[in-house]
Amino acid sequence: MGFNAFRRCLFAALAALLVGVGGAVAVAPAQAGQDDDQFIELLELEGVPYANETEVIRAGKQYCLDRTRPNANMGRVNNDVMTKMGWSGSEMQDFARAAIRAYC
C-alpha cells in the first residue's frame, strides 16, 4: 500500500470516528436537558434560591463529581458550595438532595 492510499484510509477512519462522536454528542444534550430540568424543578420545590440557572446546574454537576473523588472531604465540598452560592445549611442540604437525585 502506497503512502497516499494509507493517508486516504487514515482520513476515512478519522472521518468515521468524528461522525460517530458527533452522533453521540448530539444525543447527549437531550438527556442532560432532562436532568437539568429535574434539578431545577427540585430546587424550586424546596425553595433554594439561585441567581443564575447555568451556574447552579454547573454547581450541581460538580457537586456529584466531587462526591465521587477518592478521599473526598464532603464537609469541605458542602462548605465551599454553600459559601459560593450564599446558602444557609438548610438550603445546602436541599441543594445536595436535588443534585444527588438529578446527577449522581
PDB file of C-alpha atoms in Angstrom:
ATOM      1  CA  MET A   1       0.000   0.000   0.000  1.00  0.00           C
ATOM      2  CA  GLY A   2       1.406   3.366  -1.005  1.00  0.00           C
ATOM      3  CA  PHE A   3       1.636   6.370   1.221  1.00  0.00           C
ATOM      4  CA  ASN A   4      -1.314   8.130  -0.458  1.00  0.00           C
ATOM      5  CA  ALA A   5      -3.537   5.060  -0.052  1.00  0.00           C
ATOM      6  CA  PHE A   6      -2.528   4.859   3.610  1.00  0.00           C
ATOM      7  CA  ARG A   7      -3.392   8.547   4.092  1.00  0.00           C
ATOM      8  CA  ARG A   8      -6.801   8.081   2.464  1.00  0.00           C
ATOM      9  CA  CYS A   9      -7.565   5.129   4.757  1.00  0.00           C
ATOM     10  CA  LEU A  10      -6.405   7.094   7.781  1.00  0.00           C
ATOM     11  CA  PHE A  11      -8.560  10.099   6.873  1.00  0.00           C
ATOM     12  CA  ALA A  12     -11.565   7.857   6.176  1.00  0.00           C
ATOM     13  CA  ALA A  13     -11.181   6.200   9.589  1.00  0.00           C
ATOM     14  CA  LEU A  14     -10.816   9.581  11.276  1.00  0.00           C
ATOM     15  CA  ALA A  15     -13.914  10.911   9.489  1.00  0.00           C
ATOM     16  CA  ALA A  16     -15.923   7.858  10.566  1.00  0.00           C
ATOM     17  CA  LEU A  17     -14.781   8.364  14.152  1.00  0.00           C
ATOM     18  CA  LEU A  18     -15.780  12.033  14.101  1.00  0.00           C
ATOM     19  CA  VAL A  19     -19.206  11.210  12.674  1.00  0.00           C
ATOM     20  CA  GLY A  20     -19.715   8.618  15.425  1.00  0.00           C
ATOM     21  CA  VAL A  21     -18.625  11.020  18.148  1.00  0.00           C
ATOM     22  CA  GLY A  22     -20.799  13.763  16.655  1.00  0.00           C
ATOM     23  CA  GLY A  23     -23.815  11.466  16.794  1.00  0.00           C
ATOM     24  CA  ALA A  24     -23.141  10.619  20.421  1.00  0.00           C
ATOM     25  CA  VAL A  25     -22.736  14.276  21.347  1.00  0.00           C
ATOM     26  CA  ALA A  26     -25.923  15.193  19.509  1.00  0.00           C
ATOM     27  CA  VAL A  27     -27.872  12.700  21.639  1.00  0.00           C
ATOM     28  CA  ALA A  28     -26.273  13.698  24.957  1.00  0.00           C
ATOM     29  CA  PRO A  29     -27.821  17.168  25.367  1.00  0.00           C
ATOM     30  CA  ALA A  30     -31.379  15.797  25.287  1.00  0.00           C
ATOM     31  CA  GLN A  31     -30.711  13.632  28.334  1.00  0.00           C
ATOM     32  CA  ALA A  32     -28.684  16.346  30.016  1.00  0.00           C
ATOM     33  CA  GLY A  33     -31.568  18.768  29.492  1.00  0.00           C
ATOM     34  CA  GLN A  34     -33.986  16.389  31.201  1.00  0.00           C
ATOM     35  CA  ASP A  35     -31.619  16.033  34.160  1.00  0.00           C
ATOM     36  CA  ASP A  36     -31.190  19.800  34.315  1.00  0.00           C
ATOM     37  CA  ASP A  37     -34.951  20.347  34.223  1.00  0.00           C
ATOM     38  CA  GLN A  38     -35.443  17.833  37.032  1.00  0.00           C
ATOM     39  CA  PHE A  39     -32.716  19.504  39.095  1.00  0.00           C
ATOM     40  CA  ILE A  40     -34.174  22.993  38.661  1.00  0.00           C
ATOM     41  CA  GLU A  41     -37.650  21.706  39.478  1.00  0.00           C
ATOM     42  CA  LEU A  42     -36.373  20.100  42.685  1.00  0.00           C
ATOM     43  CA  LEU A  43     -34.581  23.302  43.717  1.00  0.00           C
ATOM     44  CA  GLU A  44     -37.715  25.341  43.109  1.00  0.00           C
ATOM     45  CA  LEU A  45     -39.883  22.889  45.054  1.00  0.00           C
ATOM     46  CA  GLU A  46     -37.527  23.220  48.023  1.00  0.00           C
ATOM     47  CA  GLY A  47     -37.233  26.991  47.667  1.00  0.00           C
ATOM     48  CA  VAL A  48     -33.463  27.021  47.144  1.00  0.00           C
ATOM     49  CA  PRO A  49     -32.555  30.477  45.810  1.00  0.00           C
ATOM     50  CA  TYR A  50     -30.176  30.897  42.881  1.00  0.00           C
ATOM     51  CA  ALA A  51     -29.319  33.859  40.703  1.00  0.00           C
ATOM     52  CA  ASN A  52     -28.176  32.045  37.581  1.00  0.00           C
ATOM     53  CA  GLU A  53     -29.623  28.767  36.306  1.00  0.00           C
ATOM     54  CA  THR A  54     -26.489  27.818  34.359  1.00  0.00           C
ATOM     55  CA  GLU A  55     -24.287  28.425  37.396  1.00  0.00           C
ATOM     56  CA  VAL A  56     -26.451  26.365  39.754  1.00  0.00           C
ATOM     57  CA  ILE A  57     -26.634  23.492  37.231  1.00  0.00           C
ATOM     58  CA  ARG A  58     -22.853  23.562  36.895  1.00  0.00           C
ATOM     59  CA  ALA A  59     -22.549  23.536  40.695  1.00  0.00           C
ATOM     60  CA  GLY A  60     -24.893  20.535  40.940  1.00  0.00           C
ATOM     61  CA  LYS A  61     -22.914  18.527  38.407  1.00  0.00           C
ATOM     62  CA  GLN A  62     -19.615  19.476  40.036  1.00  0.00           C
ATOM     63  CA  TYR A  63     -21.013  18.513  43.435  1.00  0.00           C
ATOM     64  CA  CYS A  64     -21.631  14.976  42.201  1.00  0.00           C
ATOM     65  CA  LEU A  65     -18.158  14.754  40.679  1.00  0.00           C
ATOM     66  CA  ASP A  66     -16.604  15.943  43.932  1.00  0.00           C
ATOM     67  CA  ARG A  67     -18.596  13.354  45.922  1.00  0.00           C
ATOM     68  CA  THR A  68     -17.095  10.516  43.889  1.00  0.00           C
ATOM     69  CA  ARG A  69     -13.463  11.561  44.265  1.00  0.00           C
ATOM     70  CA  PRO A  70     -11.340   9.269  46.417  1.00  0.00           C
ATOM     71  CA  ASN A  71     -10.907  10.691  49.909  1.00  0.00           C
ATOM     72  CA  ALA A  72     -13.484  13.405  49.215  1.00  0.00           C
ATOM     73  CA  ASN A  73     -13.900  15.739  52.172  1.00  0.00           C
ATOM     74  CA  MET A  74     -17.652  16.265  51.986  1.00  0.00           C
ATOM     75  CA  GLY A  75     -17.612  18.831  54.768  1.00  0.00           C
ATOM     76  CA  ARG A  76     -15.277  20.973  52.700  1.00  0.00           C
ATOM     77  CA  VAL A  77     -17.232  20.333  49.480  1.00  0.00           C
ATOM     78  CA  ASN A  78     -20.506  21.321  51.167  1.00  0.00           C
ATOM     79  CA  ASN A  79     -18.967  24.394  52.778  1.00  0.00           C
ATOM     80  CA  ASP A  80     -17.378  25.550  49.513  1.00  0.00           C
ATOM     81  CA  VAL A  81     -20.671  25.292  47.602  1.00  0.00           C
ATOM     82  CA  MET A  82     -22.651  26.838  50.454  1.00  0.00           C
ATOM     83  CA  THR A  83     -20.258  29.795  50.694  1.00  0.00           C
ATOM     84  CA  LYS A  84     -20.047  30.352  46.940  1.00  0.00           C
ATOM     85  CA  MET A  85     -23.823  30.287  46.499  1.00  0.00           C
ATOM     86  CA  GLY A  86     -24.611  32.203  49.713  1.00  0.00           C
ATOM     87  CA  TRP A  87     -26.863  29.484  51.122  1.00  0.00           C
ATOM     88  CA  SER A  88     -27.833  28.505  54.639  1.00  0.00           C
ATOM     89  CA  GLY A  89     -27.127  24.989  55.887  1.00  0.00           C
ATOM     90  CA  SER A  90     -30.724  24.001  55.185  1.00  0.00           C
ATOM     91  CA  GLU A  91     -30.562  25.320  51.622  1.00  0.00           C
ATOM     92  CA  MET A  92     -27.310  23.438  51.104  1.00  0.00           C
ATOM     93  CA  GLN A  93     -28.963  20.206  52.254  1.00  0.00           C
ATOM     94  CA  ASP A  94     -31.835  20.756  49.827  1.00  0.00           C
ATOM     95  CA  PHE A  95     -29.356  21.502  47.016  1.00  0.00           C
ATOM     96  CA  ALA A  96     -27.371  18.349  47.805  1.00  0.00           C
ATOM     97  CA  ARG A  97     -30.500  16.176  47.742  1.00  0.00           C
ATOM     98  CA  ALA A  98     -31.565  17.687  44.415  1.00  0.00           C
ATOM     99  CA  ALA A  99     -28.095  17.260  42.886  1.00  0.00           C
ATOM    100  CA  ILE A 100     -27.889  13.638  44.028  1.00  0.00           C
ATOM    101  CA  ARG A 101     -31.329  12.824  42.592  1.00  0.00           C
ATOM    102  CA  ALA A 102     -30.679  14.546  39.268  1.00  0.00           C
ATOM    103  CA  TYR A 103     -26.980  13.950  38.608  1.00  0.00           C
ATOM    104  CA  CYS A 104     -25.357  11.407  40.915  1.00  0.00           C
TER     105      CYS A 104
END
